[in-house]
mmCIF file of C-alpha atoms (C1' of nucleotides) in Angstrom:
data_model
loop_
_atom_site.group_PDB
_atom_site.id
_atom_site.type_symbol
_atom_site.label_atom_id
_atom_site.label_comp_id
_atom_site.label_asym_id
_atom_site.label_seq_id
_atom_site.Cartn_x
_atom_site.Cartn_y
_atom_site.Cartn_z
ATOM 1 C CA UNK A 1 -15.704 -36.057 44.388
ATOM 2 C CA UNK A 2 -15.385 -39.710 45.952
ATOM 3 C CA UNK A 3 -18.408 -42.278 46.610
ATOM 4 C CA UNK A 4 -18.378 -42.404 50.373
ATOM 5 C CA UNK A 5 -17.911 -46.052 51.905
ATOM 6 C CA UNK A 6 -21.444 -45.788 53.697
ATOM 7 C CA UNK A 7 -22.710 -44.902 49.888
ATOM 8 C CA UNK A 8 -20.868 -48.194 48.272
ATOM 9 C CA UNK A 9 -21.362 -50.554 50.953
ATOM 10 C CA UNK A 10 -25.153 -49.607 51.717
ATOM 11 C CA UNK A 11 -26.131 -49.527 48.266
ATOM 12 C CA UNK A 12 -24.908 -52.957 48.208
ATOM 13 C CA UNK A 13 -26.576 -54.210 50.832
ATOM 14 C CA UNK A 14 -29.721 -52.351 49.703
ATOM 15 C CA UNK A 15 -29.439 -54.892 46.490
ATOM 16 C CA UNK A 16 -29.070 -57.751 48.535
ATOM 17 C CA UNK A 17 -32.624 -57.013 49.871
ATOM 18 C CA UNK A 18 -34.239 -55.858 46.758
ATOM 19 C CA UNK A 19 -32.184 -59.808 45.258
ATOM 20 C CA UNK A 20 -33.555 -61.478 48.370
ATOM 21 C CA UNK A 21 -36.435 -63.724 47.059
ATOM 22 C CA UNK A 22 -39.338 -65.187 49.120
ATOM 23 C CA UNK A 23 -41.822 -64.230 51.388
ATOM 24 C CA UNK A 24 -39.962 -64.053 54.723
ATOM 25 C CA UNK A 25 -37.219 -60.854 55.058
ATOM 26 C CA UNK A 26 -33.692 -61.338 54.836
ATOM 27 C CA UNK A 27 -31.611 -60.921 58.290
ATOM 28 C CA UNK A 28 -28.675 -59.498 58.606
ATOM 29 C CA UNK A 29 -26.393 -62.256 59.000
ATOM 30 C CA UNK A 30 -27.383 -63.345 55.386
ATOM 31 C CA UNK A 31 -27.028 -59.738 53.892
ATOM 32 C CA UNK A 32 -23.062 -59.641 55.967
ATOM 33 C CA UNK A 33 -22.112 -62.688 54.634
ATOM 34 C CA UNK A 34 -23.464 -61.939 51.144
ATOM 35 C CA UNK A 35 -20.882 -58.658 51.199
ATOM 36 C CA UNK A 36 -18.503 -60.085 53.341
ATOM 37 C CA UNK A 37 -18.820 -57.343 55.750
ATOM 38 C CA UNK A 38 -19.317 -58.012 59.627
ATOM 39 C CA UNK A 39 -22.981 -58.106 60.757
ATOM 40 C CA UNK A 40 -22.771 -55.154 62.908
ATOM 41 C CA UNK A 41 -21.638 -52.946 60.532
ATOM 42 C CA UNK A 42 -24.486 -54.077 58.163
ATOM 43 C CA UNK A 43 -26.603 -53.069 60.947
ATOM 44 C CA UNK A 44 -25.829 -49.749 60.925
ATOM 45 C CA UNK A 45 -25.586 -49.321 57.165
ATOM 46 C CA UNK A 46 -29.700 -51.017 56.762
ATOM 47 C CA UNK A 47 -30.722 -48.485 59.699
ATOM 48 C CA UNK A 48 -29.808 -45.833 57.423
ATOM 49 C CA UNK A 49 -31.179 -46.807 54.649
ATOM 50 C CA UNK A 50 -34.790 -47.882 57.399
ATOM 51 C CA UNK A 51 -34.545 -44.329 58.425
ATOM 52 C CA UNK A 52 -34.451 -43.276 55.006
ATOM 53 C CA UNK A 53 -37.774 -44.931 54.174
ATOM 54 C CA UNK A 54 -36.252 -47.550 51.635
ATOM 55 C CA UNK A 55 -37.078 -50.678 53.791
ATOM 56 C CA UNK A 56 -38.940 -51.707 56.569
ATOM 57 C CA UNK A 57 -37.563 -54.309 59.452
ATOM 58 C CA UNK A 58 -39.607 -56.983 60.748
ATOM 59 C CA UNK A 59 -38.180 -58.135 64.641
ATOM 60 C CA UNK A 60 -38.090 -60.964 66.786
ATOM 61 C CA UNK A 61 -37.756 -64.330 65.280
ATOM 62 C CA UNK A 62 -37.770 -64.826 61.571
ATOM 63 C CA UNK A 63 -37.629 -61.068 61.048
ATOM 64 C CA UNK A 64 -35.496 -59.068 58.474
ATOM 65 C CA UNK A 65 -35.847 -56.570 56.093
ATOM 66 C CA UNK A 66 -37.716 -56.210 53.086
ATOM 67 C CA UNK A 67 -37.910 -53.361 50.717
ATOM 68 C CA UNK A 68 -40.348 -50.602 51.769
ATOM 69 C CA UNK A 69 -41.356 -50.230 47.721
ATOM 70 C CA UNK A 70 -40.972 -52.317 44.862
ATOM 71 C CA UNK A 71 -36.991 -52.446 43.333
ATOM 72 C CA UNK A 72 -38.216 -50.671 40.192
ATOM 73 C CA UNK A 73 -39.799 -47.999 42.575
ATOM 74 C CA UNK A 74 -36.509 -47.101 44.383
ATOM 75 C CA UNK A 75 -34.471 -44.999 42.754
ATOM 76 C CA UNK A 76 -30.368 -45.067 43.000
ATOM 77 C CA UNK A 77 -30.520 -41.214 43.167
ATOM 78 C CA UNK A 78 -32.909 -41.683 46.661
ATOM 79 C CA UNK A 79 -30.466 -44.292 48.503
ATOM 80 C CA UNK A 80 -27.506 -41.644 47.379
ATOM 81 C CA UNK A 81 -29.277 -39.229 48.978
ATOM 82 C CA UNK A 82 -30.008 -40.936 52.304
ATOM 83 C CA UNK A 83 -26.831 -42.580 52.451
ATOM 84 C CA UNK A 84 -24.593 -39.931 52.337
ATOM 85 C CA UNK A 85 -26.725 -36.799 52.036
ATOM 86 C CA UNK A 86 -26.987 -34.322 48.818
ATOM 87 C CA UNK A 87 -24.113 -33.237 46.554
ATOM 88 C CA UNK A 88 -24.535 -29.303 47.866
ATOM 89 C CA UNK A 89 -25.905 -28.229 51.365
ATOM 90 C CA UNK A 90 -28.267 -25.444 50.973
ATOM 91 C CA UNK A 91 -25.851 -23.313 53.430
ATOM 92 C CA UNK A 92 -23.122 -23.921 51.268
ATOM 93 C CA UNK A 93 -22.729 -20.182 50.821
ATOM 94 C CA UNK A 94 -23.441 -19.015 54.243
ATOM 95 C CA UNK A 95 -25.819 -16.064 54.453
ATOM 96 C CA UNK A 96 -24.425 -13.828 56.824
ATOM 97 C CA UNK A 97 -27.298 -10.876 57.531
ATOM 98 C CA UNK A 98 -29.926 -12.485 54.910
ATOM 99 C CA UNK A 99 -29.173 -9.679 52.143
ATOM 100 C CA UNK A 100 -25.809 -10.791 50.726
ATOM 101 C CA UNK A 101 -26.525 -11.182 47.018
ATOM 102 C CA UNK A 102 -23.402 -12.589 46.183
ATOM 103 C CA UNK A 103 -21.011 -15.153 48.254
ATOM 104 C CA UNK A 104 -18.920 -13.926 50.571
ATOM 105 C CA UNK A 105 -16.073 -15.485 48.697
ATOM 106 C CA UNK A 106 -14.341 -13.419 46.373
ATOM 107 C CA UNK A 107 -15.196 -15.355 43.123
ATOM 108 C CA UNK A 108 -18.590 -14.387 43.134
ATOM 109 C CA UNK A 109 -18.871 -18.116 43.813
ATOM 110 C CA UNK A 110 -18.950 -19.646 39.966
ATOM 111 C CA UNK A 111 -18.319 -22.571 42.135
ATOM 112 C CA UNK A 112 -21.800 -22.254 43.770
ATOM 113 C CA UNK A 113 -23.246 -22.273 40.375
ATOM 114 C CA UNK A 114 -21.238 -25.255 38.983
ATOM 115 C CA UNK A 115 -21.592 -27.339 41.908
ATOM 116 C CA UNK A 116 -25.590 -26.934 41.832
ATOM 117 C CA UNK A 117 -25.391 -28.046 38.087
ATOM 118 C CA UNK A 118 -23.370 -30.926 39.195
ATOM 119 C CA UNK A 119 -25.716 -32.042 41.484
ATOM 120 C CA UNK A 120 -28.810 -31.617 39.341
ATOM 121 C CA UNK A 121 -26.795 -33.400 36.511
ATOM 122 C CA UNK A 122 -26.150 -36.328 38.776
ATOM 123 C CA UNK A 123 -29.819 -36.324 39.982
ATOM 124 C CA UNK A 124 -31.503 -36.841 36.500
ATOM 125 C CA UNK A 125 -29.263 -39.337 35.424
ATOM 126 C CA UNK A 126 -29.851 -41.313 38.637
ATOM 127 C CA UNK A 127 -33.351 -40.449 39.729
ATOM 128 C CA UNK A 128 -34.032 -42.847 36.423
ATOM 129 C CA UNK A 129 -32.215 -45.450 37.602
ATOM 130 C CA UNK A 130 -33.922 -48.468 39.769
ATOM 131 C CA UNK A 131 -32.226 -51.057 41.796
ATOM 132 C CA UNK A 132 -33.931 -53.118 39.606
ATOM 133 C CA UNK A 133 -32.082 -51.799 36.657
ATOM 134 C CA UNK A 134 -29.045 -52.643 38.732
ATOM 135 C CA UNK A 135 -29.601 -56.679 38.539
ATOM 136 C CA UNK A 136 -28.580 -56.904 34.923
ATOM 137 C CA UNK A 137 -24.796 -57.057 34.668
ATOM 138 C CA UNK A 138 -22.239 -54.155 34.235
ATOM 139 C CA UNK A 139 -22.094 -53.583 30.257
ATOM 140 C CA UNK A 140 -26.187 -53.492 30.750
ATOM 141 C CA UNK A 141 -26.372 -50.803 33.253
ATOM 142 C CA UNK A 142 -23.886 -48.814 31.436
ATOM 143 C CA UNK A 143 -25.844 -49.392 27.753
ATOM 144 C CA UNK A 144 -29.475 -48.698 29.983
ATOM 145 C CA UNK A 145 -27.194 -45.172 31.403
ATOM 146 C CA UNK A 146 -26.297 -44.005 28.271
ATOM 147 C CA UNK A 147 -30.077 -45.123 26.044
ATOM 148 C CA UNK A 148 -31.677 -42.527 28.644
ATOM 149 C CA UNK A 149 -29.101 -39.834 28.893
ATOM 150 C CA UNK A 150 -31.572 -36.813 30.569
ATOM 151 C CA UNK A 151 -35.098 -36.312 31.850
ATOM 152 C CA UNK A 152 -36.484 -38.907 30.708
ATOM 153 C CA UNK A 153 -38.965 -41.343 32.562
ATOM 154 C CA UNK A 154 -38.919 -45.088 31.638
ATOM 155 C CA UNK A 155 -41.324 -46.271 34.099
ATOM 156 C CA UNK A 156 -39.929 -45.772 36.712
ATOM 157 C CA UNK A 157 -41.333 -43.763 40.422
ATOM 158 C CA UNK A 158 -38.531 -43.085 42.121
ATOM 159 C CA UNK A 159 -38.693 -40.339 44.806
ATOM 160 C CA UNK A 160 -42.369 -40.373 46.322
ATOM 161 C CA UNK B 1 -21.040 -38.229 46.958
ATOM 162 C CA UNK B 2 -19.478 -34.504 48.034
ATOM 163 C CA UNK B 3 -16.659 -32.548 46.751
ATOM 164 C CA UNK B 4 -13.905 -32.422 49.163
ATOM 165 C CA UNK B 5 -12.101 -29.209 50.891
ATOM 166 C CA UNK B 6 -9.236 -30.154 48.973
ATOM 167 C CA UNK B 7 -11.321 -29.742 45.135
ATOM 168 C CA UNK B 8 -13.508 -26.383 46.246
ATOM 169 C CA UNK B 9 -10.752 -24.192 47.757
ATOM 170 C CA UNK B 10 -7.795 -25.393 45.515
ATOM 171 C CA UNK B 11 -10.603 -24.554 42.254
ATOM 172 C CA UNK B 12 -10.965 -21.185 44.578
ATOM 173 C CA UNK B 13 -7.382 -20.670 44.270
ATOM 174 C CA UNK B 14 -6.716 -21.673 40.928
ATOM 175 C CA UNK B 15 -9.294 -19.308 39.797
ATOM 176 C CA UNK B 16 -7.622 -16.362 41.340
ATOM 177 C CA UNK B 17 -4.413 -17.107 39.759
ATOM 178 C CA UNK B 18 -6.476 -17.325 36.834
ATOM 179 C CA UNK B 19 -8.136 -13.945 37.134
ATOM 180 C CA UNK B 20 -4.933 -11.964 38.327
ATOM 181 C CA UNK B 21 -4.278 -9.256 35.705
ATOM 182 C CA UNK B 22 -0.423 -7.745 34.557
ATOM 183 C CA UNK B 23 2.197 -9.862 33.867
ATOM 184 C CA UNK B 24 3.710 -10.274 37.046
ATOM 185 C CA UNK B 25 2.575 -13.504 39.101
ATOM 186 C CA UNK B 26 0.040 -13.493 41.860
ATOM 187 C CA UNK B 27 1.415 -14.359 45.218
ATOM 188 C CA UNK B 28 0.339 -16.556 48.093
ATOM 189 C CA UNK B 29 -0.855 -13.781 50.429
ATOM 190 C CA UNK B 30 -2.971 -12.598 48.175
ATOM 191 C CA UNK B 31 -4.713 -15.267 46.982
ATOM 192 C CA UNK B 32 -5.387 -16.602 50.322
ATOM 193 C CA UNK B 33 -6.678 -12.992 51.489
ATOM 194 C CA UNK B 34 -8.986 -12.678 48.568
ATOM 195 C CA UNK B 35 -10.283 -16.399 49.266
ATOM 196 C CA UNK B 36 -10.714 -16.269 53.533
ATOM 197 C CA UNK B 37 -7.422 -18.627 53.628
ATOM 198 C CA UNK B 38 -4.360 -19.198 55.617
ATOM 199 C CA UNK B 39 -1.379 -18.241 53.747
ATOM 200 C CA UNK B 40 -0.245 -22.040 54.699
ATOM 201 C CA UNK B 41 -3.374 -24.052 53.544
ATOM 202 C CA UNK B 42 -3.289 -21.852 50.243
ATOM 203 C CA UNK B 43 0.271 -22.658 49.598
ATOM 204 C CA UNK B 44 -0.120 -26.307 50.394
ATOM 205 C CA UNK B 45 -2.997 -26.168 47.679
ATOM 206 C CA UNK B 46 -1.306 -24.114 44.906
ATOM 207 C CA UNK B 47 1.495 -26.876 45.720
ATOM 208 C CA UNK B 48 -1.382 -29.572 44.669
ATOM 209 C CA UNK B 49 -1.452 -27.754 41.157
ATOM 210 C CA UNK B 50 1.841 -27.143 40.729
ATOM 211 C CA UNK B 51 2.472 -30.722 40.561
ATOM 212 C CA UNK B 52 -0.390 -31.528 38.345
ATOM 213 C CA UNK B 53 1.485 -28.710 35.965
ATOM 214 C CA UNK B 54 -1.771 -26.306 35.920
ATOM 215 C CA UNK B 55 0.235 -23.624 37.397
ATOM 216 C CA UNK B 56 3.978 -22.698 37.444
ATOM 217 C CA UNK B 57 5.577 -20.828 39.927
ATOM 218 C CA UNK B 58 8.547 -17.876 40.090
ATOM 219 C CA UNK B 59 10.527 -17.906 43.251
ATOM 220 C CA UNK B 60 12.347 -14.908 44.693
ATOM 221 C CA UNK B 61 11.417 -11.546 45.423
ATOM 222 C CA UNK B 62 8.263 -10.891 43.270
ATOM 223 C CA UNK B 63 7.773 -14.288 42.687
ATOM 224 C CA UNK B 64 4.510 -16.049 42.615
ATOM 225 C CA UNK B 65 1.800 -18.523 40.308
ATOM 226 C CA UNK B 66 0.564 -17.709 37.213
ATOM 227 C CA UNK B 67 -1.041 -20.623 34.881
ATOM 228 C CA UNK B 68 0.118 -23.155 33.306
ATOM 229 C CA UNK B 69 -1.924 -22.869 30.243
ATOM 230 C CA UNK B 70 -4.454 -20.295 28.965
ATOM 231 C CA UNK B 71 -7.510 -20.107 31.296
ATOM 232 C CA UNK B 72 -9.758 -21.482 28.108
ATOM 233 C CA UNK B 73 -7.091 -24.345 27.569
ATOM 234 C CA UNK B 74 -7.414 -25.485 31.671
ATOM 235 C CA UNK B 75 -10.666 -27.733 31.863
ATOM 236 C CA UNK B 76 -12.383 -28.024 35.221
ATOM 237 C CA UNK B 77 -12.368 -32.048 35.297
ATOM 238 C CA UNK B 78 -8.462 -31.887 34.695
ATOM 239 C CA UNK B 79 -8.115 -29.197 37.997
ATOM 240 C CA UNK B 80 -11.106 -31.716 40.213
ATOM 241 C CA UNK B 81 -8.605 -34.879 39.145
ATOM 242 C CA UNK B 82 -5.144 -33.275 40.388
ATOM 243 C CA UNK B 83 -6.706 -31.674 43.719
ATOM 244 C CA UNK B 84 -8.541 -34.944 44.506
ATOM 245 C CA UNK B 85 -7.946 -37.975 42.570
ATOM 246 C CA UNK B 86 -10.005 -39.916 40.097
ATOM 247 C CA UNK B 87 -13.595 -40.688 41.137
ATOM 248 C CA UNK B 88 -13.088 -44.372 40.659
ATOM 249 C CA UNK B 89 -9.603 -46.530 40.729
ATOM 250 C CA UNK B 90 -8.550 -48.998 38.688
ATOM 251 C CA UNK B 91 -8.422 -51.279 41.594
ATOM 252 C CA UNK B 92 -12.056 -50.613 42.549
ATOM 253 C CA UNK B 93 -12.523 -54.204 42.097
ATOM 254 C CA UNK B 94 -9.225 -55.571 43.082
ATOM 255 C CA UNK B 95 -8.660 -58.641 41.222
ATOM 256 C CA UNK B 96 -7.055 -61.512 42.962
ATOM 257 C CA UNK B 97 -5.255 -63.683 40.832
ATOM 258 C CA UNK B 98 -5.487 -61.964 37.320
ATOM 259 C CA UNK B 99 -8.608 -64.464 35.923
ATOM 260 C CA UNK B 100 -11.756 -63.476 37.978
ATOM 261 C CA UNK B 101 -14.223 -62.513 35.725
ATOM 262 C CA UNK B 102 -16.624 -60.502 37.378
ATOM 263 C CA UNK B 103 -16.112 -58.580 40.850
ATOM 264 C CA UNK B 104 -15.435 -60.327 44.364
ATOM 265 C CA UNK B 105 -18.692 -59.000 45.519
ATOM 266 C CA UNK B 106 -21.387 -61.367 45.366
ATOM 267 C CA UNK B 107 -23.935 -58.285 43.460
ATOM 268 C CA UNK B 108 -21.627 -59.652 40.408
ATOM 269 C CA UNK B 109 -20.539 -55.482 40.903
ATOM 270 C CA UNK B 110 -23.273 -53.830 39.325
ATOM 271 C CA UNK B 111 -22.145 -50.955 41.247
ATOM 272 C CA UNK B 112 -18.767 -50.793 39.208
ATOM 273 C CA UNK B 113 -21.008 -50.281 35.663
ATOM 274 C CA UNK B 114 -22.845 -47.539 37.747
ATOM 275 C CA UNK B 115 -19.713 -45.834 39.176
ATOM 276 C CA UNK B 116 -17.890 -46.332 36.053
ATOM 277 C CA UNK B 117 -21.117 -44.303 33.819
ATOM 278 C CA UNK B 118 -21.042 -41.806 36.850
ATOM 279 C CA UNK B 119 -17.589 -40.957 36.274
ATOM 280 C CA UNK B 120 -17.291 -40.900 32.623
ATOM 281 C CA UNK B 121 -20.885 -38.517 32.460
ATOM 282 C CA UNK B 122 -19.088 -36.144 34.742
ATOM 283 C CA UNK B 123 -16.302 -36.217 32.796
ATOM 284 C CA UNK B 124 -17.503 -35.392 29.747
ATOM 285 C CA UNK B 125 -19.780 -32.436 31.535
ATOM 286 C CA UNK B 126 -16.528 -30.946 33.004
ATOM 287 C CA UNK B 127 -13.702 -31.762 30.184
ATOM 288 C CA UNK B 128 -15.417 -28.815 28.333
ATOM 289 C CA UNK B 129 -15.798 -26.585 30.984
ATOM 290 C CA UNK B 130 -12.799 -24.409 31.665
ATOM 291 C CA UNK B 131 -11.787 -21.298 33.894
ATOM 292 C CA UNK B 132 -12.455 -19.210 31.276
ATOM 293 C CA UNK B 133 -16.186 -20.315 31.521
ATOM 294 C CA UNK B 134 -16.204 -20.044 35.450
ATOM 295 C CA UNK B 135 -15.331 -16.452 35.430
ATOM 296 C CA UNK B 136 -18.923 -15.954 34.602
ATOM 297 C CA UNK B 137 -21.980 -15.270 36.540
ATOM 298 C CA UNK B 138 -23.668 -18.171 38.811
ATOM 299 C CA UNK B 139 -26.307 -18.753 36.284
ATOM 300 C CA UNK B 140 -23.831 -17.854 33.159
ATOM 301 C CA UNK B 141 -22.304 -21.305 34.313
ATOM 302 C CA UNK B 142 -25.360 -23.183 34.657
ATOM 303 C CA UNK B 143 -26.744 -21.896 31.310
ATOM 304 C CA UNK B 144 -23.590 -23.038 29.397
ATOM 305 C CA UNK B 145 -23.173 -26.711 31.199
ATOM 306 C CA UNK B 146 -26.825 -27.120 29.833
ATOM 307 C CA UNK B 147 -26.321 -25.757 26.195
ATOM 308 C CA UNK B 148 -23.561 -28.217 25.508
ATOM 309 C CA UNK B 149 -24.761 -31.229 27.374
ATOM 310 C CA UNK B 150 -22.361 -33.840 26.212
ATOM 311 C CA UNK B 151 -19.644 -34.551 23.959
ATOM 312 C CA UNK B 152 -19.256 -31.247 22.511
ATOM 313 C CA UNK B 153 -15.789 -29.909 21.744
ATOM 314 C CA UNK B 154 -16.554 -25.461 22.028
ATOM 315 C CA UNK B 155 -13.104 -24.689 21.303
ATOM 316 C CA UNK B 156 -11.511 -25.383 24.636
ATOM 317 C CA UNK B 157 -8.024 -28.459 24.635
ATOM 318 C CA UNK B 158 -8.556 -29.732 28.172
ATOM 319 C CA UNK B 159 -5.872 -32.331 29.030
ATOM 320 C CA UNK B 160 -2.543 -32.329 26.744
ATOM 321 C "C1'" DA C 1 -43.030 -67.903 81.031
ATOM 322 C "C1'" DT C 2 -38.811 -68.772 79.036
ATOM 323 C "C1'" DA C 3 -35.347 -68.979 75.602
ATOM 324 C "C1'" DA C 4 -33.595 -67.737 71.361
ATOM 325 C "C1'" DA C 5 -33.418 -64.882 67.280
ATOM 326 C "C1'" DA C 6 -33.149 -60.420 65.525
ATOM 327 C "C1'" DC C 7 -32.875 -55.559 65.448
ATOM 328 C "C1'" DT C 8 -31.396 -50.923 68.127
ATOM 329 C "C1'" DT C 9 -28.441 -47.908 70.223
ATOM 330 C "C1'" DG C 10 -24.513 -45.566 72.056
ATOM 331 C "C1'" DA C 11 -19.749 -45.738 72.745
ATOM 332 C "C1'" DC C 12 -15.148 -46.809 71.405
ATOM 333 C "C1'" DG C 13 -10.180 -47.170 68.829
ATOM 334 C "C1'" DG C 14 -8.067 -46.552 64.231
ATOM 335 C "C1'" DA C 15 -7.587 -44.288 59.874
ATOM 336 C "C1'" DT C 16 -8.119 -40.479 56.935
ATOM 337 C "C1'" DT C 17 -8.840 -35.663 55.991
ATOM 338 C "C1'" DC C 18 -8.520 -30.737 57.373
ATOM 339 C "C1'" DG C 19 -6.037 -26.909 58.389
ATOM 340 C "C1'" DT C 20 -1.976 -25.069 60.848
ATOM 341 C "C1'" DA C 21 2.883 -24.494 62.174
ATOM 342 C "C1'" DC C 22 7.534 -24.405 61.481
ATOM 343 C "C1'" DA C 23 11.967 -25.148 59.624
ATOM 344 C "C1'" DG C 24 14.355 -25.179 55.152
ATOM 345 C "C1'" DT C 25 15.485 -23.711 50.354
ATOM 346 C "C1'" DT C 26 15.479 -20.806 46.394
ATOM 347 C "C1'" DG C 27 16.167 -16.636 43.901
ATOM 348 C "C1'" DG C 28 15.550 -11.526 42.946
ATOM 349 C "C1'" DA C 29 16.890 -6.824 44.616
ATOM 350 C "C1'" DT C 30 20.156 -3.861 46.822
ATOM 351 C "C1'" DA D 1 27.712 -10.566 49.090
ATOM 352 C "C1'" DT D 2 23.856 -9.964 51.712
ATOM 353 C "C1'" DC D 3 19.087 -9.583 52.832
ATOM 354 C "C1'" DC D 4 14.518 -10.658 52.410
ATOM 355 C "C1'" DA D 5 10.433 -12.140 50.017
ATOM 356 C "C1'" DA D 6 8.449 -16.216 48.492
ATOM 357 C "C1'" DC D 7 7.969 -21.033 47.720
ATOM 358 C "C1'" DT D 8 8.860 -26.168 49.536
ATOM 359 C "C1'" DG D 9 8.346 -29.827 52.602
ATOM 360 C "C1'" DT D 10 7.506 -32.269 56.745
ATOM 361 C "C1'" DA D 11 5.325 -32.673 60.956
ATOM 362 C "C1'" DC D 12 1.591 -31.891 64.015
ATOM 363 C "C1'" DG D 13 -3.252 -31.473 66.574
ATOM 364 C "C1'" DA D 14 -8.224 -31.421 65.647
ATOM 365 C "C1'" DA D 15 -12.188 -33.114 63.430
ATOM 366 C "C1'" DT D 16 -14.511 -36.416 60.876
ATOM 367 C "C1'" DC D 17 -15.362 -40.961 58.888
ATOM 368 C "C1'" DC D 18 -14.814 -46.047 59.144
ATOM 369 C "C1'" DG D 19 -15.748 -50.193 61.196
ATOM 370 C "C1'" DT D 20 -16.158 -52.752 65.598
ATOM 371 C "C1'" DC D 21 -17.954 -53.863 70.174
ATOM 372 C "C1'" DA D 22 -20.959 -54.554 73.825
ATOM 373 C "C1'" DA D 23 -25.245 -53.779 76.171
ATOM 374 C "C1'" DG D 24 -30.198 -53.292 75.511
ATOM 375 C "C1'" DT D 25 -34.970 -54.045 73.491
ATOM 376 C "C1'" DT D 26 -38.454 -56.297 70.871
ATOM 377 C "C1'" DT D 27 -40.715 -60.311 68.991
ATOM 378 C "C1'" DT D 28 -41.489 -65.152 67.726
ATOM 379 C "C1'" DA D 29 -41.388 -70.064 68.963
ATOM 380 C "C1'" DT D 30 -41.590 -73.577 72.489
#
DNA sequence: ATAAAACTTGACGGATTCGTACAGTTGGAT
DNA sequence: ATCCAACTGTACGAATCCGTCAAGTTTTAT
C-alpha cells in the first residue's frame, strides 16, 4: 500500500502545469527544473498523464503542455488512476471456467471484498479533490479532506 | 497506489492461522497448501508477522503459529503496516538542515497534506477492522466498513 | 529551405520486489 | 541420546519498476 514514484512525481509535475500561468504552454525543461528531476524523465511521466487525457502538448517551437481541462475539472482520483492504474484489477480473482462463485483461494477471498471497499473508499475521497484544491498549502488540503469526508460534490467535474 | 504481494498473501496467511480450530498450532505446510503457496514463501511471510508479534510460533515436533492476540483484538491496518511498512515516512520530505519550513519541492508539497489525509483515512477505516470481521462473506465485509465509516471504536483494541 | 526548439519513442543499466532454494537451528517424541 | 518435524536465516535468479540515454519526428521561426 505505497504511492508509486510515477504516482508522486507525475502528480507533481501535473501541478506544475495546472501552476503554469500565461497563454503559451510550459516545456519540459521548465516543469524538470521546477521538480528537480531530469527532463527526460519528465518526458515520460507528462506522456502518461497526455495519454491519459489530462493535458494536451503543443510541438515545435514555443510548444508545451497545457492542461486538457480546467485545474478544478481534474480530479486527483483521475491522474491516480492513469498514473499508476486502479487499486484492484478486475482479474484479481482469476475466473478459471466462468462459473466459480467463490475465489479459488481458500478464504473465500474476504480480501477481494476488503480490497474493493478500499478502493471505492479511496475513490470518493479523491474523485472530490481538484488540483486546484491542491494550490492552497498542506494544513488547507488536509482541513478541505476532512470538511467533505464522503460523496459529496463541491463543484467540482472530475472524471468526464 | 496497489497493495503489494507481500500485504495480500501474508493477510492470506495470517487469516488461516486465524481460522485454524483445536488448540494445537497450524503449521507451515498447511497454510501454504490451503493458500496455493510454497512452503518457503509462506514461512518467509509468517516470519514477517512473527516479528511484528501478531503471531507466535512453537518449534519442535507439532510445532507451528497460532495468534498473537484474539482474532477481534488483531486490526487489519496493524497486519498491512508489519507486512509492508507505513504508507508514508517520516522522511517523505527529508529535511536538510533541521529549519526548512515547507518541503524541498518547489509545489511547497501539497502532495505531503494529501498523502498524509490518505494515510490517516485509511487508517482509521482499517484500525477497526479486524480478522474476526474478515472471516465473513465478501459483501459481509463491505457492509460493515460502510456502517462504521470513521472513528468508531465496535469493541475491537487494535494496536497495544 | 534551413536551423533550432520541443516532443516521441524504444532501448538500456541499476535498484527493488517476488518467489525459491538451501543450509542451519531448535525442540518435541521415541 | 537420537531422530525428525518444524522454524530461522541467508543467498540466489527472475521479473518488475525506476530513471537515463540516444535516436527520431514534428513544428515554429528565420
Amino acid at each position: 500500500m505505497k504511492m508509486s514514484a510515477a504516482e508522486e512525481y507525475g502528480l507533481r509535475c501535473l501541478l506544475q502545469v495546472a501552476q503554469h500561468k500565461g497563454p503559451e504552454p510550459i516545456g519540459i525543461a521548465e516543469i524538470a527544473e521546477a521538480e528537480g528531476l531530469s527532463p527526460e524523465y519528465a518526458a515520460k511521466l507528462l506522456r502518461l498523464l497526455r495519454k491519459g487525457e489530462l493535458v494536451n502538448s503543443t510541438r515545435g517551437a514555443k510548444g508545451g503542455y497545457h492542461l486538457a481541462r480546467p485545474a478544478h475539472e481534474i480530479s486527483v482520483w483521475s491522474a491516480i488512476l492513469v498514473l499508476d492504474g486502479p487499486l484492484i484489477e478486475d482479474s484479481h480473482c482469476k475466473v478459471h471456467t466462468g462459473r466459480l462463485p467463490a475465489c479459488v483461494h481458500s478464504t473465500a477471498c474476504s480480501l477481494r471484498g476488503l480490497l474493493t471497499y478500499i478502493s471505492i473508499n479511496l475513490e470518493n475521497v479523491l474523485k472530490n479533490l481538484t488540483l486546484a484544491d491542491l494550490f492552497q498549502s498542506e494544513d488547507a488540503v488536509r482541513a478541505q479532506l476532512e470538511a467533505a469526508p464522503e460523496g459529496e460534490d463541491q463543484g467540482a467535474g472530475g472524471e468526464p
